[in-house]
Structures are given as C-alpha cells and as structure tokens.
Short mmCIF file of C-alpha atoms in Angstrom, two decimals:
data_model
loop_
_atom_site.label_atom_id
_atom_site.label_comp_id
_atom_site.label_asym_id
_atom_site.label_seq_id
_atom_site.Cartn_x
_atom_site.Cartn_y
_atom_site.Cartn_z
CA MET A 12 0.00 0.00 0.00
CA ASN A 13 2.77 2.40 0.94
CA GLN A 14 4.64 1.40 -2.19
CA SER A 15 1.66 2.33 -4.41
CA LYS A 16 1.51 5.75 -2.76
CA HIS A 17 5.13 6.44 -3.60
CA VAL A 18 4.45 5.47 -7.20
CA TYR A 19 1.33 7.70 -7.28
CA TRP A 20 3.36 10.87 -6.52
CA LYS A 21 6.14 10.21 -9.01
CA PRO A 22 6.87 12.90 -11.64
CA GLY A 23 4.84 12.33 -14.76
CA THR A 24 1.76 11.11 -12.93
CA ARG A 25 -1.52 13.02 -13.04
CA ALA A 26 -1.35 13.86 -9.33
CA TRP A 27 2.17 15.23 -9.74
CA ALA A 28 1.02 17.52 -12.55
CA THR A 29 -1.78 18.87 -10.35
CA VAL A 30 0.58 19.61 -7.46
CA ALA A 31 3.12 21.25 -9.77
CA ARG A 32 0.44 23.43 -11.33
CA ARG A 33 -0.79 24.59 -7.94
CA ALA A 34 2.76 25.24 -6.81
CA GLY A 35 3.17 27.47 -9.84
CA TRP A 36 0.14 29.48 -8.80
CA VAL A 37 1.57 29.93 -5.32
CA ALA A 38 4.93 31.01 -6.73
CA ALA A 39 3.23 33.56 -8.97
CA ALA A 40 1.29 34.95 -6.02
CA LEU A 41 4.44 35.20 -3.93
CA ALA A 42 6.16 37.05 -6.77
CA ILE A 43 3.49 39.74 -6.59
CA LEU A 44 3.54 40.13 -2.82
CA PRO A 45 6.62 42.40 -2.60
CA LEU A 46 4.64 45.04 -4.52
CA SER A 47 1.63 44.89 -2.25
CA SER A 48 1.46 43.01 1.06
CA TYR A 49 5.19 42.86 1.66
CA ALA A 50 5.59 46.51 0.70
CA GLN A 51 2.89 47.48 3.18
CA THR A 52 4.30 45.26 5.94
CA ASP A 53 7.85 46.55 5.58
CA TYR A 54 6.91 50.15 4.85
CA PRO A 55 8.93 52.25 4.99
CA SER A 56 12.19 50.44 4.32
CA ARG A 57 14.01 53.29 2.56
CA PRO A 58 13.96 57.12 2.44
CA LEU A 59 10.85 58.96 1.27
CA HIS A 60 10.91 61.82 -1.24
CA LEU A 61 8.73 64.86 -0.58
CA VAL A 62 8.35 66.84 -3.81
CA VAL A 63 7.59 70.58 -3.66
CA PRO A 64 6.50 72.53 -6.79
CA TYR A 65 8.07 75.76 -5.54
CA GLN A 66 11.47 77.30 -5.01
CA VAL A 67 13.73 76.81 -2.01
CA GLY A 68 13.16 79.37 0.74
CA GLY A 69 9.46 80.05 0.17
CA GLN A 70 6.65 79.29 2.58
CA VAL A 71 5.73 75.86 1.17
CA ASP A 72 9.38 74.81 1.09
CA THR A 73 9.76 75.87 4.73
CA ILE A 74 6.63 73.93 5.69
CA ALA A 75 7.95 70.89 3.83
CA ARG A 76 11.28 70.91 5.64
CA SER A 77 9.63 71.37 9.03
CA VAL A 78 7.24 68.48 8.43
CA ALA A 79 9.85 66.24 6.76
CA GLU A 80 12.08 66.27 9.81
CA GLY A 81 9.31 65.31 12.21
CA LEU A 82 7.75 62.74 9.88
CA GLY A 83 11.12 61.12 9.28
CA LYS A 84 11.59 60.60 13.02
CA ARG A 85 8.18 58.94 13.33
CA LEU A 86 8.69 56.68 10.30
CA GLY A 87 12.28 55.78 11.12
CA GLN A 88 13.40 56.79 7.63
CA PRO A 89 14.67 60.11 6.21
CA VAL A 90 12.15 62.25 4.32
CA LEU A 91 14.07 64.11 1.61
CA VAL A 92 12.64 67.36 0.23
CA GLU A 93 12.99 67.81 -3.55
CA ASN A 94 12.15 71.16 -5.14
CA LYS A 95 10.82 70.89 -8.70
CA PRO A 96 9.54 74.40 -9.51
CA GLY A 97 8.24 75.58 -12.84
CA ALA A 98 5.32 75.40 -15.28
CA SER A 99 2.69 76.46 -12.71
CA GLY A 100 3.43 73.39 -10.61
CA ILE A 101 2.90 70.97 -13.50
CA ILE A 102 6.41 69.53 -13.43
CA ALA A 103 6.32 68.46 -9.78
CA THR A 104 2.66 67.43 -9.73
CA ASN A 105 2.91 65.30 -12.85
CA TYR A 106 6.12 63.72 -11.54
CA VAL A 107 4.38 62.52 -8.38
CA ALA A 108 1.15 61.56 -10.15
CA LYS A 109 3.11 59.28 -12.48
CA SER A 110 5.40 57.87 -9.76
CA VAL A 111 5.22 54.29 -8.51
CA PRO A 112 2.34 54.26 -5.99
CA ASP A 113 4.33 52.77 -3.14
CA GLY A 114 4.28 55.60 -0.61
CA TYR A 115 7.85 56.69 -1.23
CA THR A 116 7.12 59.70 -3.47
CA LEU A 117 4.76 62.36 -2.09
CA LEU A 118 3.68 65.87 -3.09
CA LEU A 119 3.30 68.93 -0.86
CA THR A 120 1.52 71.73 -2.68
CA LEU A 121 -0.72 74.74 -2.58
CA ALA A 122 -4.11 74.45 -4.28
CA SER A 123 -3.27 75.84 -7.75
CA PRO A 124 -1.67 72.71 -9.31
CA ILE A 125 -4.63 70.57 -8.21
CA THR A 126 -7.39 73.10 -8.96
CA ALA A 127 -6.63 76.07 -11.23
CA ASN A 128 -4.56 74.05 -13.68
CA LEU A 129 -7.67 72.04 -14.58
CA VAL A 130 -9.11 75.24 -16.06
CA LEU A 131 -5.93 76.87 -17.34
CA TYR A 132 -4.68 73.90 -19.36
CA LYS A 133 -6.83 71.94 -21.81
CA LYS A 134 -4.10 69.30 -22.17
CA LEU A 135 -2.91 68.95 -18.61
CA PRO A 136 -0.69 65.81 -18.43
CA TYR A 137 -2.32 64.67 -15.18
CA ASP A 138 -5.74 64.78 -13.56
CA PRO A 139 -5.44 65.45 -9.83
CA ARG A 140 -8.97 64.14 -9.27
CA THR A 141 -8.06 60.64 -10.45
CA GLU A 142 -4.26 60.42 -10.26
CA LEU A 143 -3.64 61.83 -6.79
CA ARG A 144 -5.18 61.25 -3.39
CA PRO A 145 -4.96 63.59 -0.38
CA ILE A 146 -3.17 62.33 2.73
CA SER A 147 -3.45 65.36 4.99
CA ASP A 148 -3.93 69.11 4.97
CA ILE A 149 -0.86 70.39 6.79
CA ALA A 150 -1.78 73.99 7.49
CA LYS A 151 -3.85 76.89 6.28
CA GLY A 152 -2.71 80.46 6.02
CA THR A 153 -4.05 83.69 4.66
CA GLY A 154 -2.70 86.39 2.42
CA VAL A 155 -2.20 90.08 2.99
CA ILE A 156 -2.80 92.74 0.33
CA VAL A 157 0.18 95.09 0.45
CA ILE A 158 1.32 98.08 -1.58
CA ASN A 159 4.49 100.00 -2.21
CA SER A 160 4.33 102.92 0.23
CA SER A 161 4.71 105.42 -2.59
CA LEU A 162 1.17 104.58 -3.73
CA PRO A 163 -1.09 107.24 -2.13
CA VAL A 164 -3.70 104.84 -0.69
CA ARG A 165 -4.27 103.49 2.83
CA ASN A 166 -7.16 101.05 2.49
CA ILE A 167 -9.02 98.94 -0.08
CA ASP A 168 -11.60 101.65 -0.81
CA GLU A 169 -8.85 104.09 -1.69
CA LEU A 170 -7.03 101.47 -3.79
CA ILE A 171 -10.15 100.90 -5.91
CA ALA A 172 -10.81 104.64 -6.20
CA TYR A 173 -7.22 105.27 -7.34
CA ALA A 174 -7.45 102.44 -9.87
CA ARG A 175 -10.62 104.00 -11.30
CA LYS A 176 -8.92 107.37 -11.55
CA GLU A 177 -5.74 105.95 -13.11
CA PRO A 178 -6.73 102.98 -15.32
CA GLY A 179 -3.77 100.75 -16.16
CA ALA A 180 -1.43 102.60 -13.80
CA ILE A 181 -1.42 100.01 -10.99
CA ARG A 182 0.64 96.84 -11.44
CA MET A 183 -0.06 93.81 -9.24
CA GLY A 184 2.39 90.93 -8.89
CA SER A 185 1.32 87.29 -8.96
CA TRP A 186 3.00 83.93 -9.28
CA GLY A 187 1.26 83.23 -12.55
CA PRO A 188 -2.19 82.60 -14.05
CA GLY A 189 -4.54 80.80 -11.71
CA SER A 190 -2.67 81.83 -8.57
CA THR A 191 -4.64 83.53 -5.80
CA PRO A 192 -3.21 87.00 -6.57
CA HIS A 193 -4.15 86.61 -10.24
CA ILE A 194 -7.70 85.54 -9.37
CA ILE A 195 -8.15 88.48 -7.00
CA GLN A 196 -6.67 90.98 -9.49
CA HIS A 197 -9.04 89.75 -12.20
CA TYR A 198 -12.01 89.65 -9.81
CA MET A 199 -11.41 93.24 -8.70
CA ASN A 200 -11.13 94.44 -12.29
CA LYS A 201 -14.34 92.71 -13.31
CA THR A 202 -16.34 93.60 -10.20
CA TYR A 203 -15.34 97.25 -9.78
CA GLY A 204 -14.73 98.23 -13.39
CA ILE A 205 -11.04 98.99 -12.91
CA ASP A 206 -7.87 98.06 -14.78
CA ILE A 207 -5.13 96.71 -12.50
CA LEU A 208 -2.39 95.01 -14.54
CA ASN A 209 -1.12 91.50 -13.71
CA VAL A 210 2.67 91.03 -13.63
CA PRO A 211 3.71 87.36 -13.21
CA TYR A 212 6.75 86.22 -11.22
CA LYS A 213 8.10 82.82 -10.17
CA GLY A 214 7.23 83.08 -6.51
CA GLU A 215 6.68 85.28 -3.49
CA LEU A 216 10.31 86.23 -2.96
CA PRO A 217 10.74 87.76 -6.45
CA ILE A 218 7.41 89.55 -5.98
CA MET A 219 8.60 91.11 -2.73
CA THR A 220 11.82 92.22 -4.40
CA ALA A 221 9.82 93.85 -7.20
CA LEU A 222 7.41 95.51 -4.75
CA LEU A 223 10.25 96.92 -2.64
CA GLY A 224 11.98 98.16 -5.80
CA GLY A 225 8.85 99.84 -7.18
CA GLN A 226 8.55 97.61 -10.25
CA ILE A 227 5.04 96.72 -9.07
CA ASP A 228 2.57 98.59 -6.84
CA VAL A 229 0.43 95.88 -5.24
CA ALA A 230 0.97 92.31 -4.10
CA LEU A 231 -0.71 89.55 -2.14
CA ALA A 232 1.74 87.71 0.09
CA SER A 233 1.95 85.48 3.14
CA VAL A 234 2.83 86.91 6.53
CA PHE A 235 5.90 84.65 6.47
CA THR A 236 7.25 86.49 3.43
CA LEU A 237 6.17 89.92 4.65
CA LYS A 238 7.83 90.09 8.05
CA GLN A 239 11.07 91.76 6.97
CA PRO A 240 9.70 93.85 4.07
CA LEU A 241 7.04 95.40 6.28
CA ALA A 242 9.70 96.36 8.80
CA THR A 243 11.47 98.51 6.19
CA GLY A 244 8.51 100.88 5.89
CA LYS A 245 8.74 100.67 2.10
CA ILE A 246 5.54 98.65 1.87
CA ARG A 247 2.20 99.04 3.62
CA ALA A 248 -0.45 96.42 4.47
CA LEU A 249 -4.02 97.27 3.45
CA ALA A 250 -6.08 94.21 4.35
CA VAL A 251 -5.96 90.53 5.29
CA LEU A 252 -7.94 88.03 3.23
CA GLY A 253 -10.84 86.39 5.00
CA SER A 254 -12.98 87.46 7.91
CA LYS A 255 -10.56 87.98 10.79
CA ARG A 256 -7.34 89.79 11.62
CA ILE A 257 -4.07 88.02 12.34
CA GLY A 258 -2.00 88.26 15.49
CA SER A 259 1.18 89.71 14.02
CA LEU A 260 -0.72 92.50 12.20
CA PRO A 261 -3.36 93.54 14.72
CA ASP A 262 -3.91 96.95 13.13
CA VAL A 263 -4.59 95.60 9.64
CA PRO A 264 -8.32 94.95 9.02
CA SER A 265 -9.66 91.88 7.27
CA MET A 266 -11.31 92.18 3.87
CA ALA A 267 -14.66 91.40 5.51
CA GLU A 268 -14.16 94.21 8.03
CA SER A 269 -13.30 96.51 5.14
CA GLY A 270 -16.65 95.75 3.55
CA TYR A 271 -15.47 93.12 1.06
CA ASP A 272 -16.83 89.72 2.09
CA ASP A 273 -17.00 88.24 -1.40
CA GLU A 274 -16.22 84.56 -1.90
CA ALA A 275 -13.10 85.44 -3.87
CA TYR A 276 -11.61 86.95 -0.70
CA ARG A 277 -12.66 84.03 1.50
CA ALA A 278 -11.22 81.16 -0.57
CA VAL A 279 -8.33 80.35 1.76
CA THR A 280 -7.04 76.89 0.91
CA PRO A 281 -4.62 74.56 2.71
CA THR A 282 -1.16 73.29 1.91
CA THR A 283 -1.82 69.61 1.23
CA LEU A 284 0.19 66.38 1.23
CA LEU A 285 -0.79 63.96 -1.57
CA ALA A 286 0.26 60.58 -2.96
CA PRO A 287 -0.30 58.80 -6.29
CA ALA A 288 -3.91 57.63 -6.41
CA GLN A 289 -3.14 53.90 -6.46
CA THR A 290 -1.03 54.02 -3.30
CA PRO A 291 -2.29 51.19 -1.04
CA ALA A 292 -4.88 52.32 1.48
CA LYS A 293 -2.89 50.94 4.42
CA ILE A 294 0.09 53.10 3.49
CA VAL A 295 -2.09 56.19 2.99
CA GLU A 296 -3.77 55.66 6.36
CA ARG A 297 -0.41 55.11 8.05
CA LEU A 298 0.98 58.29 6.54
CA GLY A 299 -2.17 60.17 7.52
CA ARG A 300 -1.82 59.13 11.16
CA GLU A 301 1.90 59.89 11.27
CA ILE A 302 1.63 63.28 9.58
CA SER A 303 -1.27 64.23 11.86
CA ALA A 304 0.84 63.42 14.91
CA THR A 305 3.78 65.28 13.37
CA VAL A 306 1.76 68.46 12.75
CA GLN A 307 0.33 68.36 16.28
CA SER A 308 3.74 67.86 17.89
CA PRO A 309 4.84 70.95 19.88
CA GLU A 310 7.95 71.50 17.74
CA VAL A 311 6.21 71.50 14.34
CA ARG A 312 3.07 73.20 15.61
CA ASP A 313 5.12 76.07 17.03
CA ARG A 314 6.98 76.48 13.73
CA LEU A 315 3.71 76.71 11.82
CA LEU A 316 2.20 79.15 14.28
CA ALA A 317 5.33 81.31 14.04
CA MET A 318 4.62 81.54 10.29
CA GLU A 319 1.06 82.74 11.05
CA LEU A 320 -0.33 79.43 9.80
CA GLU A 321 -3.19 77.44 11.28
CA PRO A 322 -1.96 73.88 11.88
CA ILE A 323 -4.41 71.23 10.65
CA GLY A 324 -2.96 67.74 10.26
CA ASN A 325 -6.26 66.06 9.40
CA LEU A 326 -6.70 62.46 8.23
CA PRO A 327 -7.02 61.27 4.59
CA HIS A 328 -10.82 61.12 4.47
CA GLU A 329 -11.03 64.61 5.98
CA ALA A 330 -8.48 66.02 3.53
CA GLU A 331 -10.42 64.47 0.66
CA ALA A 332 -13.67 66.04 1.89
CA GLU A 333 -11.97 69.45 2.15
CA TYR A 334 -10.65 69.13 -1.40
CA GLN A 335 -14.09 68.26 -2.75
CA THR A 336 -15.50 71.33 -0.97
CA TYR A 337 -13.13 73.98 -2.31
CA LEU A 338 -12.47 72.44 -5.75
CA PRO A 339 -15.72 73.67 -7.43
CA ILE A 340 -15.32 77.13 -5.88
CA LEU A 341 -11.81 77.60 -7.25
CA LEU A 342 -12.69 76.08 -10.62
CA LYS A 343 -15.45 78.66 -11.03
CA LEU A 344 -13.25 81.58 -9.92
CA ASN A 345 -10.58 80.53 -12.39
CA ALA A 346 -13.04 79.91 -15.20
CA ASP A 347 -14.44 83.40 -14.68
CA THR A 348 -11.03 84.91 -15.50
CA GLY A 349 -11.35 83.49 -19.01
CA VAL A 350 -7.60 82.74 -19.04
CA THR A 351 -6.27 79.58 -20.68
CA LEU A 352 -2.66 78.70 -21.36
CA ASP A 353 -2.81 76.22 -24.24
#
C-alpha cells in the first residue's frame, strides 16, 4: 500500500502535474507580494521623497522641511525634500502623479496645481482628481494685500478709487495665471470696473523684491514672506484676506471688516500632502496618522504658528472632503477669469 503511494506521486503522474500546477500558482502569487502586502508590511524600508512645486526658501518649502524632519523621526526613515519648480506646478505634480504608488514619493503643494490648472490647461498631463489622493492638509494660512508705500492709498476703498482714476497705472504681482493674486486681481477688475495690470513672477520672494523696488505697486503675500519687508517701511499692508485679523498684524483689518466679504476673498485653501492615487490604502492611512501626529507635535506646531499658519494635520478622508469642498469654488473663480494657457 505504501509502495503504491510512492508510485502515485512520481513525476509524470496526473497527481504530480496537479501539485506542480498549484505550486506554480503559489509562486506567482508570492512574486506579486513584494509590490503589495510585503511593501505594506515593511513600509517604509528606505527614504521617502517629498516633492515641492516651488522654489527653495518660500513658505511651502519651509513647511515641507519642518514636516519632513518630524515625519522622518516617526517613520524611522529620512524624508528628503525635492524642489521641482516651474510650469505652474505641473512639473512636480505630474512627476508625483506618475510615480510608482508605493508611498515613497509624495507631493506637498498649494491648491493651484490641483485646482486652477484644470481650467488653465486643456491638455494637462495629469488629472489630480483621479491620479492623486490627499493624505493630509498640513496647514492653512491667509494672504495680505500690500502696496508700495509710494502709492497714495491706505485702504481697499482708496485702492479701488485710485485704480478708477488711473486705469492701467497700478501693477499687481502674482506667481502666474490661476494663482490667488491673479484671481483676485481679475475679480477686482471685473467687479469694480477697474484696470489693474497683472505682472507674473516665479514666486513670493521675487514679488517682494519687485514691490520693494517699485517695479510693481500691489501684491498679495503670506505673513511669512512679509515680516522683513514690512519692517522697512517701504511697503504698507491694506487688508488681510478672510474674515478675521491676524495676530502679528493687529492693526490691519480683514477684507470682511473693510466691507469686502466676497467669496473670492474668503477662498483660503490649505497646503496639502498627496500621494499617487493607487497608493495602497494601508500606506495612505499610516501616513495620515503619522503626519497628523507630526503636525500636532509641539515642535512642528510652534513652527507653523510662528509663520502665522493654522496647523491642521487632518486624516485622509477629511483632507479628501476638504478638497471636494473647495475644488468647485476655485474652478469657477478661475473659469471666470477666461484665461487659458494652451
């Protein structure tokens, strides 16, 4: 009896073929595991790359480096910040959207590359709605409308009145079509029948240089960028976007206080961390928990507060809900400008 069993399992028999075939299936399944289950179990096993669509030294870059340090400590792996500026954020955003969805390549960005670009470009190489997924909103800040002090105005009413009196004489800096300054400049022109000119730059720092030098008259900038320029006395703050004042500029009224509570002045969006859309849910949830804890840590929270930012650090489902809320608002504001770039 035992002898017949040994013969039954010999190579070439029908039973042997069945076992070999099933073993092949198991081997194929195991070959796939390093890309899914194993990757999730061992994650992270090497450094992460945090891609920023803006220049070194700006607000988003500073946020990225603050968060990267804390997140790296929690994950036990370095988080390396890579700056890929240019093309209205397309270069960096497309790079991450097309990256391997394994949780090792992430994007930290303002709203424009994942909102305005959908309107500005008919042939955008990525679709943020389907190729990226939010992990967490890191922080939310507001902008301040400032002018070169040589401009004879002291509030928003006077700015609009001067623009009516001198059509085409006021130049406002922005960091390109679809950016918040560009939307506000266009909205003001359309709403109040004025003609403020848009002058594009590659970021906040060049805008501040131009404003201080008198090449432009008006700008919208973060408090982080404005701290030193305001101290020179060469520029003056007129109003803060949104409905409330900010601690470091207690004498500067909000746009709502100034009588301008339009939606265009209330669309304050977060700086968001995203991953390629097909990144495994377990990795996204892990990153969401770790980044939330990082943002709420005293060290990182204090850094964000010092930049006049509101720390958020929400979880992936909350960040996704926030995105779905402000996306249609910004798409409409951008569409109303009538600007396209291809």
